[in-house]
Amino acid sequence: MPSPGAPRPDCPFCRIIHAGAPAKIIHEWHDALAIVPRGGECTEDHLLALPCGHVVDFTTGPVVSATVQLRAAELAQRLGGQWNYLTSCGLDATQTVFHLHGHLVPRAAGDGLALPWSHAAREQEPAR
Ligand SMILES: [Zn+2]
């Protein structure tokens, strides 16, 4: 059993961080990395913030998750603008890579981007 935080050879983010797999790196800290998602951008300038150590999701590494959110906030503040910061735990919650990561999604008025928790059926219901 690998130790907590140890790189996993089967993890695409660990391969970027520890094995030189190709990625467009936007910023590096000693404990985290910001990259451009490969092929999965939901908007232009969508970024991912991820810890250097392997943690599956925010529930398995809450302190690591807080650090990653801090790094994402530092980067978003430096870049300016308005953002969503999103992270997921589990397939049903839209997690597709099981190495903790936060999505930094730039937002603009009228961008038409629906958040993952939009619920079309509920939006059809009349307000009570
Ligand atoms: Zn990993």
Coordinates of N, CA, C and O and ligand atoms in Angstrom, one line a residue:
M1 N 0.9 -1.2 0.0 CA 0.0 0.0 0.0 C 0.9 1.2 0.0 O 1.7 1.4 0.9
P2 N 0.7 2.1 -1.0 CA 1.5 3.3 -1.0 C 1.2 4.2 0.2 O 0.1 4.2 0.7
S3 N 2.2 5.0 0.6 CA 2.0 5.9 1.7 C 1.1 7.1 1.3 O 1.1 7.4 0.1
P4 N 0.4 7.7 2.2 CA -0.4 8.8 1.8 C 0.4 9.9 1.1 O 1.4 10.3 1.5
G5 N -0.1 10.4 0.0 CA 0.5 11.4 -0.8 C 1.6 10.9 -1.8 O 2.1 11.7 -2.6
A6 N 1.9 9.7 -1.7 CA 2.9 9.1 -2.6 C 2.4 9.1 -4.0 O 1.2 8.8 -4.2
P7 N 3.3 9.4 -5.0 CA 2.8 9.3 -6.4 C 2.3 8.0 -6.8 O 2.8 6.9 -6.4
R8 N 1.2 8.0 -7.6 CA 0.6 6.7 -8.1 C 0.9 6.7 -9.6 O 0.5 7.6 -10.4
P9 N 1.6 5.6 -10.1 CA 2.0 5.5 -11.5 C 0.7 5.5 -12.4 O 0.8 5.8 -13.6
D10 N -0.4 5.1 -11.9 CA -1.6 5.0 -12.7 C -2.4 6.3 -12.7 O -3.5 6.3 -13.3
C11 N -1.9 7.3 -12.1 CA -2.7 8.6 -12.0 C -2.2 9.6 -13.0 O -1.0 9.9 -13.0
P12 N -3.0 10.1 -13.9 CA -2.5 11.1 -14.9 C -2.0 12.4 -14.3 O -1.0 12.9 -14.8
F13 N -2.5 12.8 -13.1 CA -1.9 14.0 -12.5 C -0.6 13.7 -11.9 O 0.3 14.6 -11.9
C14 N -0.4 12.6 -11.2 CA 0.9 12.2 -10.7 C 1.9 12.1 -11.8 O 3.1 12.5 -11.6
R15 N 1.5 11.6 -12.9 CA 2.5 11.5 -14.0 C 2.9 12.9 -14.5 O 4.1 13.1 -14.8
I16 N 2.0 13.8 -14.5 CA 2.4 15.2 -14.8 C 3.4 15.8 -13.7 O 4.4 16.3 -14.1
I17 N 3.0 15.6 -12.5 CA 3.8 16.2 -11.4 C 5.1 15.5 -11.2 O 6.1 16.2 -11.0
H18 N 5.1 14.2 -11.3 CA 6.3 13.5 -10.9 C 7.1 12.8 -12.0 O 8.2 12.3 -11.8
A19 N 6.5 12.6 -13.2 CA 7.1 11.9 -14.2 C 7.2 12.6 -15.5 O 7.5 12.1 -16.6
G20 N 7.0 14.0 -15.5 CA 7.2 14.8 -16.7 C 6.2 14.6 -17.8 O 6.5 15.0 -19.0
A21 N 5.0 14.0 -17.5 CA 4.0 13.9 -18.6 C 3.7 15.3 -19.1 O 3.7 16.3 -18.3
P22 N 3.3 15.4 -20.4 CA 3.1 16.8 -20.9 C 1.9 17.4 -20.3 O 0.9 16.8 -20.1
A23 N 2.1 18.7 -20.0 CA 1.0 19.5 -19.5 C 1.3 21.0 -19.7 O 2.5 21.3 -19.6
K24 N 0.3 21.8 -19.8 CA 0.6 23.3 -19.9 C 0.5 23.8 -18.4 O -0.6 23.9 -17.9
I25 N 1.6 24.0 -17.8 CA 1.7 24.4 -16.4 C 1.6 25.9 -16.4 O 2.4 26.7 -17.0
I26 N 0.6 26.4 -15.6 CA 0.4 27.9 -15.5 C 1.1 28.4 -14.3 O 1.7 29.5 -14.3
H27 N 1.2 27.7 -13.2 CA 1.9 28.1 -12.0 C 2.3 26.9 -11.2 O 1.6 25.9 -11.1
E28 N 3.5 27.0 -10.5 CA 3.9 26.0 -9.6 C 4.2 26.6 -8.3 O 4.8 27.6 -8.1
W29 N 3.7 25.9 -7.2 CA 4.0 26.2 -5.8 C 4.8 25.0 -5.3 O 4.9 23.9 -6.0
H30 N 5.3 25.0 -4.1 CA 6.0 23.9 -3.6 C 5.0 22.7 -3.3 O 5.4 21.6 -3.2
D31 N 3.8 23.0 -3.1 CA 2.8 22.0 -2.7 C 1.7 21.8 -3.7 O 0.8 21.0 -3.4
A32 N 1.7 22.6 -4.8 CA 0.5 22.5 -5.7 C 1.0 23.0 -7.1 O 2.1 23.6 -7.2
L33 N 0.1 22.7 -8.0 CA 0.4 23.1 -9.4 C -0.9 23.5 -10.0 O -2.0 23.1 -9.7
A34 N -0.9 24.5 -10.9 CA -2.0 24.9 -11.7 C -1.7 24.6 -13.2 O -0.7 25.0 -13.7
I35 N -2.7 23.9 -13.8 CA -2.5 23.5 -15.2 C -3.7 23.8 -16.0 O -4.8 24.0 -15.5
V36 N -3.5 23.7 -17.3 CA -4.7 23.8 -18.2 C -5.2 22.4 -18.4 O -4.4 21.5 -18.7
P37 N -6.5 22.1 -18.3 CA -7.0 20.8 -18.5 C -6.8 20.4 -19.9 O -6.9 21.2 -20.8
R38 N -6.5 19.1 -20.1 CA -6.3 18.6 -21.5 C -7.6 18.2 -22.1 O -8.2 17.2 -21.7
G39 N -8.1 18.9 -23.0 CA -9.3 18.6 -23.8 C -10.6 18.7 -23.0 O -11.6 18.5 -23.6
G40 N -10.5 19.0 -21.8 CA -11.8 19.0 -21.0 C -12.2 20.4 -20.5 O -13.0 20.6 -19.6
E41 N -11.6 21.4 -21.2 CA -11.9 22.8 -20.7 C -13.4 23.1 -21.0 O -13.9 22.8 -22.0
C42 N -14.0 23.7 -20.0 CA -15.4 24.1 -20.2 C -15.5 25.5 -20.6 O -16.5 25.9 -21.2
T43 N -14.5 26.3 -20.5 CA -14.4 27.6 -21.0 C -12.9 27.9 -21.3 O -12.0 27.2 -20.9
E44 N -12.7 28.9 -22.1 CA -11.3 29.3 -22.4 C -10.8 29.8 -21.0 O -11.5 30.4 -20.2
D45 N -9.5 29.5 -20.7 CA -8.9 29.9 -19.5 C -9.3 29.1 -18.3 O -9.0 29.5 -17.1
H46 N -10.0 28.0 -18.5 CA -10.4 27.1 -17.4 C -9.0 26.5 -16.9 O -8.2 26.1 -17.7
L47 N -8.8 26.4 -15.6 CA -7.6 25.9 -15.0 C -7.9 24.9 -14.0 O -9.0 24.8 -13.4
L48 N -6.9 24.0 -13.7 CA -7.0 23.1 -12.6 C -6.0 23.3 -11.6 O -4.8 23.6 -12.0
A49 N -6.3 23.3 -10.3 CA -5.3 23.4 -9.2 C -5.3 22.0 -8.6 O -6.3 21.5 -8.3
L50 N -4.1 21.5 -8.4 CA -3.9 20.2 -7.9 C -2.8 20.1 -6.9 O -1.8 20.8 -7.1
P51 N -2.9 19.3 -5.9 CA -1.8 19.1 -4.9 C -0.7 18.2 -5.5 O -0.9 17.4 -6.4
C52 N 0.6 18.5 -5.1 CA 1.7 17.7 -5.6 C 1.6 16.3 -5.1 O 2.0 15.3 -5.7
G53 N 1.1 16.1 -3.9 CA 0.9 14.7 -3.3 C -0.4 14.1 -3.8 O -1.4 14.8 -4.0
H54 N -0.4 12.8 -4.0 CA -1.7 12.2 -4.4 C -2.7 12.1 -3.3 O -2.4 11.4 -2.3
V55 N -3.8 12.7 -3.5 CA -4.9 12.6 -2.6 C -6.1 12.4 -3.5 O -6.3 13.1 -4.5
V56 N -7.0 11.5 -3.2 CA -8.1 11.1 -4.1 C -9.1 12.2 -4.3 O -9.5 12.5 -5.4
D57 N -9.5 12.8 -3.2 CA -10.5 13.9 -3.3 C -10.5 14.7 -2.0 O -9.8 14.4 -1.1
F58 N -11.4 15.7 -2.0 CA -11.4 16.6 -0.8 C -11.8 16.0 0.5 O -11.5 16.4 1.5
T59 N -12.5 14.8 0.4 CA -12.9 14.1 1.6 C -11.8 13.3 2.2 O -11.7 13.1 3.4
T60 N -10.9 12.8 1.3 CA -9.8 12.0 1.8 C -8.5 12.9 2.3 O -7.7 12.3 2.9
G61 N -8.6 14.1 1.9 CA -7.5 15.0 2.2 C -7.9 16.4 2.5 O -7.6 17.3 1.8
P62 N -8.7 16.6 3.6 CA -9.3 17.9 3.8 C -8.3 19.1 3.9 O -8.5 20.2 3.5
V63 N -7.2 18.8 4.6 CA -6.2 19.8 4.8 C -5.5 20.1 3.5 O -5.3 21.3 3.1
V64 N -5.2 19.1 2.7 CA -4.6 19.3 1.4 C -5.6 20.0 0.5 O -5.2 20.9 -0.2
S65 N -6.8 19.7 0.6 CA -7.9 20.4 -0.2 C -7.9 21.9 0.1 O -8.0 22.7 -0.7
A66 N -7.8 22.2 1.4 CA -7.8 23.6 1.8 C -6.6 24.3 1.3 O -6.7 25.5 0.8
T67 N -5.4 23.6 1.2 CA -4.2 24.2 0.7 C -4.4 24.5 -0.8 O -4.0 25.5 -1.4
V68 N -5.0 23.5 -1.5 CA -5.2 23.6 -3.0 C -6.2 24.8 -3.2 O -5.9 25.6 -4.1
Q69 N -7.2 24.9 -2.4 CA -8.1 26.1 -2.6 C -7.4 27.4 -2.3 O -7.6 28.4 -3.0
L70 N -6.5 27.4 -1.3 CA -5.7 28.6 -1.1 C -4.9 29.0 -2.3 O -4.8 30.1 -2.7
R71 N -4.2 28.0 -2.9 CA -3.4 28.2 -4.1 C -4.3 28.7 -5.2 O -3.9 29.7 -6.0
A72 N -5.5 28.1 -5.4 CA -6.4 28.5 -6.5 C -6.8 30.0 -6.2 O -6.9 30.8 -7.2
A73 N -7.1 30.3 -5.0 CA -7.5 31.7 -4.7 C -6.4 32.7 -4.9 O -6.6 33.8 -5.5
E74 N -5.2 32.3 -4.6 CA -4.0 33.2 -4.9 C -3.9 33.5 -6.4 O -3.7 34.6 -6.8
L75 N -4.0 32.4 -7.1 CA -3.9 32.5 -8.6 C -5.1 33.3 -9.2 O -4.9 34.2 -10.0
A76 N -6.3 33.1 -8.7 CA -7.5 33.8 -9.2 C -7.3 35.3 -8.9 O -7.7 36.1 -9.7
Q77 N -6.9 35.6 -7.7 CA -6.7 37.0 -7.3 C -5.7 37.6 -8.2 O -5.8 38.8 -8.6
R78 N -4.6 36.9 -8.5 CA -3.5 37.5 -9.3 C -4.0 37.7 -10.7 O -3.7 38.7 -11.4
L79 N -4.8 36.8 -11.3 CA -5.3 36.9 -12.6 C -6.5 37.9 -12.8 O -6.7 38.4 -13.8
G80 N -7.2 38.1 -11.7 CA -8.3 39.0 -11.7 C -9.5 38.4 -12.3 O -9.5 37.3 -12.9
G81 N -10.7 39.0 -12.2 CA -11.9 38.5 -12.8 C -12.8 37.8 -11.8 O -12.6 37.9 -10.6
Q82 N -13.8 37.1 -12.4 CA -14.7 36.4 -11.5 C -14.6 34.9 -11.9 O -14.4 34.6 -13.0
W83 N -14.8 34.1 -10.8 CA -14.5 32.7 -11.0 C -15.5 31.8 -10.2 O -16.1 32.2 -9.2
N84 N -15.6 30.6 -10.7 CA -16.1 29.5 -9.9 C -14.9 28.7 -9.5 O -14.0 28.5 -10.3
Y85 N -15.0 28.2 -8.3 CA -14.0 27.2 -7.8 C -14.8 25.9 -7.4 O -15.7 26.0 -6.6
L86 N -14.6 24.8 -8.1 CA -15.3 23.6 -7.9 C -14.4 22.4 -7.7 O -13.4 22.3 -8.4
T87 N -14.8 21.5 -6.8 CA -14.1 20.3 -6.7 C -15.2 19.2 -6.5 O -16.3 19.5 -6.1
S88 N -14.8 18.0 -6.8 CA -15.8 16.9 -6.7 C -15.2 15.7 -6.0 O -14.0 15.5 -5.9
C89 N -16.1 14.9 -5.5 CA -15.8 13.6 -4.8 C -16.7 12.5 -5.4 O -17.9 12.5 -5.0
G90 N -16.2 11.7 -6.3 CA -17.0 10.6 -6.7 C -17.5 10.7 -8.1 O -17.7 11.8 -8.6
L91 N -17.7 9.6 -8.8 CA -18.2 9.6 -10.2 C -19.6 10.3 -10.3 O -19.8 11.0 -11.2
D92 N -20.4 10.0 -9.4 CA -21.8 10.6 -9.4 C -21.7 12.1 -9.2 O -22.7 12.8 -9.5
A93 N -20.6 12.6 -8.7 CA -20.5 14.0 -8.5 C -19.6 14.6 -9.6 O -19.0 15.7 -9.4
T94 N -19.5 13.9 -10.7 CA -18.7 14.3 -11.9 C -17.2 14.3 -11.8 O -16.5 14.9 -12.6
Q95 N -16.7 13.6 -10.8 CA -15.2 13.5 -10.7 C -14.8 12.4 -11.7 O -15.3 11.3 -11.8
T96 N -13.8 12.8 -12.6 CA -13.3 11.9 -13.6 C -11.9 11.5 -13.4 O -11.4 10.5 -13.9
V97 N -11.1 12.3 -12.7 CA -9.7 12.0 -12.4 C -9.6 11.9 -10.8 O -10.0 12.9 -10.2
F98 N -9.2 10.8 -10.3 CA -9.2 10.6 -8.9 C -7.9 11.0 -8.2 O -7.3 10.2 -7.4
H99 N -7.5 12.2 -8.5 CA -6.5 12.9 -7.8 C -7.1 14.3 -7.6 O -7.5 14.9 -8.5
L100 N -7.2 14.6 -6.3 CA -7.9 15.9 -5.9 C -7.5 17.0 -6.9 O -6.3 17.2 -7.2
H101 N -8.5 17.8 -7.3 CA -8.2 18.9 -8.2 C -9.4 19.9 -8.0 O -10.6 19.5 -7.9
G102 N -9.1 21.2 -8.1 CA -10.1 22.2 -8.1 C -10.1 22.8 -9.4 O -9.1 23.1 -10.0
H103 N -11.4 23.0 -9.9 CA -11.5 23.7 -11.2 C -11.7 25.2 -11.0 O -12.5 25.6 -10.2
L104 N -10.8 26.0 -11.6 CA -11.0 27.4 -11.6 C -11.6 27.8 -12.9 O -11.0 27.6 -14.0
V105 N -12.8 28.2 -12.9 CA -13.6 28.5 -14.1 C -13.9 30.0 -14.2 O -14.6 30.5 -13.4
P106 N -13.3 30.7 -15.2 CA -13.6 32.1 -15.3 C -15.0 32.3 -15.7 O -15.5 31.6 -16.6
R107 N -15.6 33.3 -15.2 CA -17.0 33.6 -15.5 C -17.2 35.0 -16.0 O -16.4 35.9 -15.6
A108 N -18.2 35.2 -16.8 CA -18.5 36.5 -17.4 C -20.1 36.6 -17.5 O -20.7 35.6 -17.8
A109 N -20.6 37.8 -17.4 CA -22.0 38.0 -17.6 C -22.5 37.4 -18.9 O -21.8 37.6 -19.9
G110 N -23.5 36.6 -18.9 CA -24.1 36.0 -20.2 C -23.2 34.9 -20.8 O -23.4 34.6 -22.0
D111 N -22.3 34.3 -20.0 CA -21.4 33.3 -20.7 C -22.2 32.0 -20.9 O -21.8 31.1 -21.6
G112 N -23.4 31.9 -20.3 CA -24.3 30.7 -20.6 C -23.8 29.4 -20.0 O -24.4 28.4 -20.3
L113 N -22.8 29.4 -19.2 CA -22.2 28.2 -18.7 C -23.1 27.7 -17.5 O -23.3 28.4 -16.5
A114 N -23.6 26.5 -17.6 CA -24.4 26.0 -16.5 C -23.5 25.3 -15.5 O -22.6 24.5 -15.9
L115 N -23.7 25.5 -14.3 CA -22.9 24.8 -13.3 C -23.3 23.3 -13.2 O -24.4 23.0 -13.6
P116 N -22.4 22.5 -12.7 CA -22.7 21.0 -12.7 C -24.0 20.7 -11.9 O -24.5 19.7 -12.1
W117 N -24.4 21.5 -11.0 CA -25.5 21.2 -10.2 C -26.8 21.8 -10.7 O -27.8 21.7 -10.1
S118 N -26.8 22.3 -12.0 CA -28.0 22.7 -12.6 C -29.0 21.5 -12.7 O -28.5 20.4 -13.0
H119 N -30.2 21.7 -12.4 CA -31.1 20.5 -12.4 C -32.3 20.9 -13.3 O -33.2 21.7 -12.9
A120 N -32.3 20.5 -14.5 CA -33.3 20.9 -15.5 C -34.7 20.6 -15.1 O -35.6 21.5 -15.2
A121 N -35.0 19.5 -14.4 CA -36.3 19.1 -14.0 C -36.8 20.1 -13.0 O -37.9 20.6 -13.0
R122 N -35.9 20.4 -12.0 CA -36.4 21.4 -11.0 C -36.6 22.8 -11.5 O -37.4 23.5 -11.0
E123 N -35.8 23.1 -12.5 CA -35.9 24.4 -13.1 C -37.3 24.6 -13.8 O -37.8 25.7 -14.0
Q124 N -37.9 23.5 -14.1 CA -39.2 23.5 -14.8 C -40.3 23.7 -13.7 O -41.4 24.1 -14.1
E125 N -40.1 23.4 -12.5 CA -41.1 23.5 -11.5 C -41.4 24.9 -11.2 O -40.5 25.8 -11.1
P126 N -42.7 25.3 -10.9 CA -43.0 26.6 -10.5 C -42.4 27.0 -9.2 O -42.3 26.1 -8.3
A127 N -42.1 28.2 -9.0 CA -41.6 28.6 -7.7 C -42.7 28.6 -6.6 O -43.8 28.8 -7.0
R128 N -42.3 28.2 -5.4 CA -43.4 28.1 -4.4 C -43.2 29.2 -3.4 O -42.1 29.6 -3.1
Ligands
ZN1 ZN -2.2 11.4 -8.4

